[in-house]
Amino acid sequence: MKTLIEFINDKQADFPYASGEFTRLLNDIGIAAKLVNREINKAGLADINGYFGTQNVQGEDQKKLDVFANDCFLAAMRHGGMVCAVASEENDELYTYDSAFSQKGKYVVAMDPLDGSSNIEVNVPIGTIFSIYRRISDSGSGTVNDLLQQGNRQIAAGYVIYGSSTMLVYSTGHGVNGFTLDPSVGLFLLSHPDMTFPEGGNIYSINEANYIYFHEGVKQYIKYCQQDDPATLRPYTTRYIGSLVADFHRNLIRGGIYIYPGTKKNPNGKLRLLYECNPIAFLAEQAGGKASNGYIRILDIQPTELHQRVPLFVGSKAMVEKAEEMMKLYSE
Ligand code: AHG
Ligand code: MN
Ligand code: MN
């Protein structure tokens, strides 16, 4: 079976940015993922569950594993020297590497080191999400502007899902490939080549407890999902884990839509553009799916802040288009 590194090396010729450096960066991400995976597998045994006692910039309580995962990925990318700056959910400001070595790095990364961290204690799948851009500044420390690029300029994006098995799924803009970690040898092996959304889907994933706060278009789409119409596989079925990575991964394999809409209280929803929505949208499009904020393509939104939030509708193309149709029809 092909390993992640063999696969990356084979694909180098496919895209202009493929260089030994880029391969090294993906490899570094893979190494950090294995370290995080090791700790997650032990969670519950050692004193690694629970709160760290601090909050991130969003006012969310940081878990010990949030902090561990953040440190791990930041360290892995420091040693490689390919990355000059990182925007992370767990760092208020842009994180820049000071060494002359890293300041020559051509890439910047946006990441959610641990996604779904409220699920850590209950053995439910969690993940890591990453997004890679070429820097636009010439030299020195990376800048916030390097990170405020539209998602359509990503040169690679991916996630790691720490689930019943651990997988790394990524794209460099030439389709989506998934690798399963064989824990006995510590290698990611190509298990899911060329992942694509199935034509039809019948899963919808949304935190319906917020129903009363939803936009009328979202309410009508939920109603549509629940109607009886066997020809279109309706009524659909609901699956909601509460880890974006896990919900997206399942919907990618089975066919479905994930929605985290804006609400009356939070018109921009909850998910962050740079390190949640953009990378997931990039993967969705590469897998033949679609991602929008209900009106326009996620990847065309111009970011203005590192921790900016946007509503997310992502999944099988036809399902996202139907939800967009409802958003237009019932515009408020
Ligand atoms: P994070 O753990 O990185 O803060 O992300 C949690 C996100 C996302 O993974 C998930 O889909 C969503 O929050 C769940 O939110 P609700 O609990 O509001 O449904
Ligand atoms: Mn997250
Ligand atoms: Mn997180």
CSV table of C-alpha atoms and ligand atoms in Angstrom, one decimal:
chain,number,residue,atom,x,y,z
A,1,MET,CA,0.0,0.0,0.0
A,2,LYS,CA,1.2,3.5,-0.8
A,3,THR,CA,2.2,5.7,2.2
A,4,LEU,CA,1.3,9.3,2.5
A,5,ILE,CA,4.9,10.4,1.7
A,6,GLU,CA,5.2,8.1,-1.3
A,7,PHE,CA,1.9,9.5,-2.6
A,8,ILE,CA,2.9,13.1,-2.1
A,9,ASN,CA,6.2,12.5,-3.8
A,10,ASP,CA,4.4,10.8,-6.8
A,11,LYS,CA,2.1,13.7,-7.1
A,12,GLN,CA,4.7,16.4,-7.1
A,13,ALA,CA,4.6,16.9,-10.9
A,14,ASP,CA,0.8,17.5,-10.8
A,15,PHE,CA,0.9,21.0,-9.4
A,16,PRO,CA,3.1,24.0,-9.7
A,17,TYR,CA,3.7,24.5,-6.0
A,18,ALA,CA,4.9,21.0,-5.4
A,19,SER,CA,8.5,21.2,-4.2
A,20,GLY,CA,10.5,19.3,-1.8
A,21,GLU,CA,9.6,22.0,0.7
A,22,PHE,CA,5.9,21.5,0.3
A,23,THR,CA,6.3,17.8,0.7
A,24,ARG,CA,8.2,18.4,3.9
A,25,LEU,CA,5.4,20.6,5.2
A,26,LEU,CA,2.7,18.0,4.6
A,27,ASN,CA,5.0,15.4,6.2
A,28,ASP,CA,5.4,17.7,9.3
A,29,ILE,CA,1.7,18.0,9.6
A,30,GLY,CA,1.4,14.2,9.4
A,31,ILE,CA,4.0,13.8,12.2
A,32,ALA,CA,2.2,16.2,14.5
A,33,ALA,CA,-1.1,14.4,13.8
A,34,LYS,CA,0.4,11.1,14.9
A,35,LEU,CA,1.6,12.7,18.2
A,36,VAL,CA,-1.8,14.3,18.8
A,37,ASN,CA,-3.4,10.9,18.0
A,38,ARG,CA,-1.3,9.2,20.6
A,39,GLU,CA,-2.5,11.6,23.3
A,40,ILE,CA,-6.1,11.4,22.2
A,41,ASN,CA,-6.0,7.6,22.4
A,42,LYS,CA,-4.8,7.9,26.0
A,43,ALA,CA,-7.3,10.5,27.0
A,44,GLY,CA,-9.1,9.3,30.1
A,45,LEU,CA,-6.1,7.5,31.5
A,46,ALA,CA,-3.6,10.2,32.1
A,47,ASP,CA,-4.4,13.7,33.4
A,48,ILE,CA,-4.9,15.0,29.9
A,49,ASN,CA,-8.7,15.4,29.8
A,50,GLY,CA,-10.4,18.5,31.1
A,51,TYR,CA,-9.9,22.2,31.1
A,52,PHE,CA,-6.6,24.1,30.8
A,53,GLY,CA,-7.9,27.0,32.8
A,54,THR,CA,-7.7,29.6,30.1
A,55,GLN,CA,-9.9,30.9,27.3
A,56,ASN,CA,-9.1,31.5,23.7
A,57,VAL,CA,-9.8,34.8,21.8
A,58,GLN,CA,-13.4,33.6,21.2
A,59,GLY,CA,-14.0,33.4,25.0
A,60,GLU,CA,-14.2,29.6,24.7
A,61,ASP,CA,-12.6,27.5,27.5
A,62,GLN,CA,-9.5,25.8,26.3
A,63,LYS,CA,-9.1,22.1,27.0
A,64,LYS,CA,-5.7,20.6,27.8
A,65,LEU,CA,-5.8,18.8,24.5
A,66,ASP,CA,-6.6,22.0,22.6
A,67,VAL,CA,-3.4,23.4,24.0
A,68,PHE,CA,-1.4,20.3,23.5
A,69,ALA,CA,-2.5,19.9,19.8
A,70,ASN,CA,-1.8,23.6,19.1
A,71,ASP,CA,1.7,23.3,20.6
A,72,CYS,CA,2.3,20.1,18.7
A,73,PHE,CA,1.4,21.5,15.2
A,74,LEU,CA,3.2,24.8,15.9
A,75,ALA,CA,6.4,22.9,16.9
A,76,ALA,CA,6.2,20.5,13.9
A,77,MET,CA,6.0,23.4,11.5
A,78,ARG,CA,8.8,25.3,13.3
A,79,HIS,CA,11.3,22.5,12.8
A,80,GLY,CA,10.5,22.2,9.1
A,81,GLY,CA,11.2,25.9,8.5
A,82,MET,CA,8.7,26.0,5.5
A,83,VAL,CA,6.1,28.1,7.3
A,84,CYS,CA,6.6,31.8,8.4
A,85,ALA,CA,3.3,32.3,10.2
A,86,VAL,CA,0.3,30.5,11.5
A,87,ALA,CA,-3.3,31.6,12.3
A,88,SER,CA,-4.7,29.2,14.9
A,89,GLU,CA,-8.0,29.1,16.7
A,90,GLU,CA,-6.0,28.9,20.0
A,91,ASN,CA,-3.9,32.0,19.4
A,92,ASP,CA,-5.4,35.5,19.6
A,93,GLU,CA,-2.8,37.0,17.3
A,94,LEU,CA,-1.0,35.7,14.3
A,95,TYR,CA,1.8,33.3,15.4
A,96,THR,CA,5.1,34.1,13.7
A,97,TYR,CA,8.3,32.2,13.8
A,98,ASP,CA,11.3,34.4,14.5
A,99,SER,CA,14.2,32.3,13.2
A,100,ALA,CA,15.8,33.5,10.0
A,101,PHE,CA,15.3,29.9,8.7
A,102,SER,CA,11.5,30.1,9.2
A,103,GLN,CA,11.3,33.7,7.9
A,104,LYS,CA,12.4,32.4,4.6
A,105,GLY,CA,9.4,30.0,4.6
A,106,LYS,CA,7.2,30.4,1.6
A,107,TYR,CA,4.0,29.2,3.3
A,108,VAL,CA,1.4,30.3,5.8
A,109,VAL,CA,-1.0,28.0,7.6
A,110,ALA,CA,-4.4,28.5,9.2
A,111,MET,CA,-5.5,25.7,11.6
A,112,ASP,CA,-8.0,24.5,14.0
A,113,PRO,CA,-5.7,22.2,16.0
A,114,LEU,CA,-8.5,20.3,17.7
A,115,ASP,CA,-12.0,20.6,16.3
A,116,GLY,CA,-15.0,19.3,18.3
A,117,SER,CA,-13.0,19.5,21.5
A,118,SER,CA,-16.2,19.5,23.6
A,119,ASN,CA,-16.4,15.8,22.5
A,120,ILE,CA,-13.0,14.8,23.9
A,121,GLU,CA,-14.2,13.3,27.2
A,122,VAL,CA,-16.9,11.2,25.6
A,123,ASN,CA,-14.9,9.2,23.0
A,124,VAL,CA,-16.6,10.9,20.0
A,125,PRO,CA,-14.5,11.6,16.9
A,126,ILE,CA,-12.6,14.9,16.9
A,127,GLY,CA,-10.3,16.4,14.3
A,128,THR,CA,-7.7,18.8,13.2
A,129,ILE,CA,-8.3,21.2,10.2
A,130,PHE,CA,-5.5,22.9,8.2
A,131,SER,CA,-5.3,25.3,5.3
A,132,ILE,CA,-2.1,26.2,3.4
A,133,TYR,CA,-1.4,29.4,1.4
A,134,ARG,CA,1.7,30.8,-0.3
A,135,ARG,CA,2.7,34.0,1.6
A,136,ILE,CA,2.2,37.2,-0.3
A,137,SER,CA,4.7,39.3,1.7
A,138,ASP,CA,8.2,39.1,0.4
A,139,SER,CA,10.3,38.3,3.3
A,140,GLY,CA,10.7,38.5,7.1
A,141,SER,CA,7.9,37.6,9.5
A,142,GLY,CA,4.6,36.6,7.9
A,143,THR,CA,1.9,39.2,8.2
A,144,VAL,CA,-1.9,39.1,8.9
A,145,ASN,CA,-2.4,40.0,5.2
A,146,ASP,CA,-0.7,36.8,4.2
A,147,LEU,CA,-3.5,35.0,6.0
A,148,LEU,CA,-6.4,37.2,4.8
A,149,GLN,CA,-6.4,35.7,1.3
A,150,GLN,CA,-9.6,34.3,-0.2
A,151,GLY,CA,-10.1,30.6,0.2
A,152,ASN,CA,-9.8,30.1,-3.6
A,153,ARG,CA,-6.1,30.8,-3.2
A,154,GLN,CA,-5.5,27.9,-0.9
A,155,ILE,CA,-2.8,25.6,-2.3
A,156,ALA,CA,-3.7,22.7,0.0
A,157,ALA,CA,-6.2,21.9,2.7
A,158,GLY,CA,-7.0,18.9,4.8
A,159,TYR,CA,-8.2,17.4,8.0
A,160,VAL,CA,-7.3,14.6,10.4
A,161,ILE,CA,-10.1,12.7,11.9
A,162,TYR,CA,-9.4,10.9,15.2
A,163,GLY,CA,-12.2,8.4,15.0
A,164,SER,CA,-12.7,4.7,15.1
A,165,SER,CA,-9.6,4.8,13.0
A,166,THR,CA,-7.5,7.9,12.4
A,167,MET,CA,-7.4,9.3,8.9
A,168,LEU,CA,-5.7,12.2,7.1
A,169,VAL,CA,-7.7,13.6,4.2
A,170,TYR,CA,-6.2,16.3,2.0
A,171,SER,CA,-6.3,18.0,-1.3
A,172,THR,CA,-3.8,20.1,-3.3
A,173,GLY,CA,-6.5,21.1,-5.8
A,174,HIS,CA,-6.3,17.8,-7.7
A,175,GLY,CA,-9.0,15.8,-6.0
A,176,VAL,CA,-9.2,14.5,-2.5
A,177,ASN,CA,-7.4,11.5,-1.1
A,178,GLY,CA,-7.7,9.8,2.3
A,179,PHE,CA,-5.0,8.0,4.3
A,180,THR,CA,-5.7,5.7,7.2
A,181,LEU,CA,-3.2,5.5,10.1
A,182,ASP,CA,-1.9,2.0,10.7
A,183,PRO,CA,-1.0,2.3,14.3
A,184,SER,CA,1.1,-0.8,14.4
A,185,VAL,CA,3.7,0.7,12.0
A,186,GLY,CA,2.8,4.4,12.5
A,187,LEU,CA,2.2,5.1,8.8
A,188,PHE,CA,-0.6,6.8,7.0
A,189,LEU,CA,-1.6,4.5,4.1
A,190,LEU,CA,-3.7,5.4,1.1
A,191,SER,CA,-7.1,3.8,1.8
A,192,HIS,CA,-9.5,6.2,0.2
A,193,PRO,CA,-8.2,7.4,-3.2
A,194,ASP,CA,-10.1,10.1,-5.1
A,195,MET,CA,-12.9,10.7,-2.6
A,196,THR,CA,-16.1,12.2,-4.1
A,197,PHE,CA,-19.5,13.0,-2.8
A,198,PRO,CA,-22.1,10.4,-3.9
A,199,GLU,CA,-24.6,11.8,-6.4
A,200,GLY,CA,-27.6,11.7,-4.0
A,201,GLY,CA,-27.6,12.1,-0.3
A,202,ASN,CA,-30.1,11.8,2.5
A,203,ILE,CA,-28.3,13.0,5.6
A,204,TYR,CA,-28.7,16.5,7.1
A,205,SER,CA,-26.6,17.7,9.9
A,206,ILE,CA,-27.6,20.8,11.9
A,207,ASN,CA,-27.9,21.7,15.6
A,208,GLU,CA,-31.7,21.8,15.4
A,209,ALA,CA,-32.0,23.0,19.0
A,210,ASN,CA,-31.3,26.5,17.7
A,211,TYR,CA,-34.4,26.2,15.4
A,212,ILE,CA,-36.3,29.1,16.7
A,213,TYR,CA,-33.4,31.4,16.0
A,214,PHE,CA,-32.9,30.2,12.4
A,215,HIS,CA,-33.5,32.2,9.3
A,216,GLU,CA,-36.9,31.3,7.6
A,217,GLY,CA,-35.0,29.8,4.6
A,218,VAL,CA,-33.2,27.3,6.9
A,219,LYS,CA,-36.5,26.5,8.7
A,220,GLN,CA,-38.1,25.8,5.3
A,221,TYR,CA,-35.1,23.7,4.2
A,222,ILE,CA,-35.4,21.6,7.3
A,223,LYS,CA,-39.1,21.2,6.6
A,224,TYR,CA,-38.2,20.1,3.0
A,225,CYS,CA,-35.8,17.5,4.5
A,226,GLN,CA,-38.6,16.0,6.6
A,227,GLN,CA,-41.2,15.7,3.8
A,228,ASP,CA,-42.3,12.3,2.5
A,229,ASP,CA,-41.0,11.8,-1.1
A,230,PRO,CA,-39.3,8.5,-1.6
A,231,ALA,CA,-38.1,9.5,-5.1
A,232,THR,CA,-35.8,12.0,-3.5
A,233,LEU,CA,-34.9,9.8,-0.5
A,234,ARG,CA,-37.0,12.0,1.8
A,235,PRO,CA,-37.6,12.1,4.6
A,236,TYR,CA,-33.9,12.4,5.0
A,237,THR,CA,-32.1,11.3,8.2
A,238,THR,CA,-30.5,13.5,10.8
A,239,ARG,CA,-26.9,12.9,12.0
A,240,TYR,CA,-25.2,15.5,14.1
A,241,ILE,CA,-22.0,14.7,16.0
A,242,GLY,CA,-21.0,18.2,16.9
A,243,SER,CA,-17.5,17.8,15.4
A,244,LEU,CA,-17.4,19.6,12.0
A,245,VAL,CA,-14.7,17.2,10.8
A,246,ALA,CA,-16.6,14.1,11.8
A,247,ASP,CA,-19.9,15.4,10.4
A,248,PHE,CA,-18.3,16.5,7.1
A,249,HIS,CA,-16.3,13.2,6.8
A,250,ARG,CA,-19.4,11.1,7.2
A,251,ASN,CA,-21.4,13.2,4.8
A,252,LEU,CA,-18.6,13.1,2.2
A,253,ILE,CA,-18.7,9.3,2.3
A,254,ARG,CA,-22.4,8.8,2.6
A,255,GLY,CA,-23.8,11.9,0.9
A,256,GLY,CA,-25.3,14.7,3.0
A,257,ILE,CA,-25.3,18.3,4.0
A,258,TYR,CA,-23.9,20.1,7.0
A,259,ILE,CA,-25.3,23.4,8.0
A,260,TYR,CA,-24.2,25.9,10.7
A,261,PRO,CA,-26.3,28.9,9.8
A,262,GLY,CA,-26.4,32.4,11.1
A,263,THR,CA,-29.0,33.0,13.8
A,264,LYS,CA,-30.8,36.1,15.0
A,265,LYS,CA,-28.3,36.2,17.9
A,266,ASN,CA,-25.2,35.3,15.8
A,267,PRO,CA,-25.8,36.4,12.2
A,268,ASN,CA,-22.4,35.0,11.2
A,269,GLY,CA,-23.0,31.6,12.8
A,270,LYS,CA,-20.2,30.0,14.8
A,271,LEU,CA,-17.6,28.5,12.5
A,272,ARG,CA,-14.5,30.4,11.6
A,273,LEU,CA,-13.8,31.3,7.9
A,274,LEU,CA,-10.0,30.8,7.9
A,275,TYR,CA,-9.5,27.5,9.7
A,276,GLU,CA,-12.8,25.8,9.6
A,277,CYS,CA,-15.0,26.9,6.6
A,278,ASN,CA,-12.3,27.6,3.9
A,279,PRO,CA,-10.4,24.3,4.2
A,280,ILE,CA,-13.6,22.3,4.5
A,281,ALA,CA,-15.0,24.2,1.5
A,282,PHE,CA,-11.9,23.6,-0.6
A,283,LEU,CA,-12.1,19.8,0.1
A,284,ALA,CA,-15.9,19.8,-0.6
A,285,GLU,CA,-15.4,21.4,-4.0
A,286,GLN,CA,-12.5,19.1,-4.8
A,287,ALA,CA,-14.8,16.2,-4.0
A,288,GLY,CA,-17.5,17.4,-6.3
A,289,GLY,CA,-19.6,19.0,-3.6
A,290,LYS,CA,-20.4,22.6,-2.8
A,291,ALA,CA,-19.9,25.1,0.1
A,292,SER,CA,-21.7,28.4,0.6
A,293,ASN,CA,-22.7,30.9,3.2
A,294,GLY,CA,-26.3,30.4,2.0
A,295,TYR,CA,-25.9,32.9,-0.8
A,296,ILE,CA,-22.3,32.9,-2.2
A,297,ARG,CA,-19.4,30.6,-2.5
A,298,ILE,CA,-17.4,30.4,0.8
A,299,LEU,CA,-14.1,30.4,-1.2
A,300,ASP,CA,-14.9,33.8,-2.7
A,301,ILE,CA,-15.4,35.6,0.6
A,302,GLN,CA,-12.8,38.2,1.3
A,303,PRO,CA,-11.5,37.7,4.9
A,304,THR,CA,-11.1,40.8,7.0
A,305,GLU,CA,-10.1,39.3,10.3
A,306,LEU,CA,-8.2,36.2,11.5
A,307,HIS,CA,-11.1,34.8,13.6
A,308,GLN,CA,-14.0,35.9,11.4
A,309,ARG,CA,-17.1,33.8,11.5
A,310,VAL,CA,-19.4,32.9,8.6
A,311,PRO,CA,-22.5,30.7,8.1
A,312,LEU,CA,-21.7,27.4,6.5
A,313,PHE,CA,-23.7,25.2,4.2
A,314,VAL,CA,-21.5,22.4,2.9
A,315,GLY,CA,-21.9,18.9,1.3
A,316,SER,CA,-23.5,17.2,-1.7
A,317,LYS,CA,-23.9,19.8,-4.5
A,318,ALA,CA,-27.7,19.3,-5.1
A,319,MET,CA,-28.5,19.5,-1.4
A,320,VAL,CA,-26.5,22.7,-0.9
A,321,GLU,CA,-28.2,24.2,-4.0
A,322,LYS,CA,-31.6,23.3,-2.6
A,323,ALA,CA,-30.8,25.0,0.7
A,324,GLU,CA,-29.6,28.1,-1.2
A,325,GLU,CA,-32.8,28.1,-3.2
A,326,MET,CA,-34.8,28.2,0.1
A,327,MET,CA,-32.6,31.0,1.5
A,328,LYS,CA,-33.4,33.1,-1.6
A,329,LEU,CA,-37.1,32.2,-1.6
A,330,TYR,CA,-37.6,33.1,2.0
A,331,SER,CA,-35.3,36.1,2.2
A,332,GLU,CA,-36.0,38.1,5.3
B,1,AHG,P1,-14.1,23.7,18.2
B,1,AHG,O1,-14.1,22.5,19.0
B,1,AHG,O2,-12.9,23.8,17.3
B,1,AHG,O3,-14.4,25.0,18.9
B,1,AHG,O4,-15.3,23.6,17.1
B,1,AHG,C1,-16.6,23.1,17.4
B,1,AHG,C2,-17.5,23.5,16.3
B,1,AHG,C3,-17.6,22.4,15.3
B,1,AHG,O5,-16.7,21.4,15.2
B,1,AHG,C4,-19.0,21.8,15.5
B,1,AHG,O6,-19.6,21.4,14.4
B,1,AHG,C5,-19.7,23.0,16.2
B,1,AHG,O7,-18.7,23.7,16.8
B,1,AHG,C6,-20.8,22.5,17.1
B,1,AHG,O8,-21.4,23.6,17.6
B,1,AHG,P2,-22.8,23.5,18.5
B,1,AHG,O9,-22.4,22.8,19.7
B,1,AHG,O10,-23.2,24.9,18.6
B,1,AHG,O11,-23.7,22.6,17.6
B,2,MN,MN,-13.5,23.8,15.3
B,3,MN,MN,-10.8,23.8,17.9
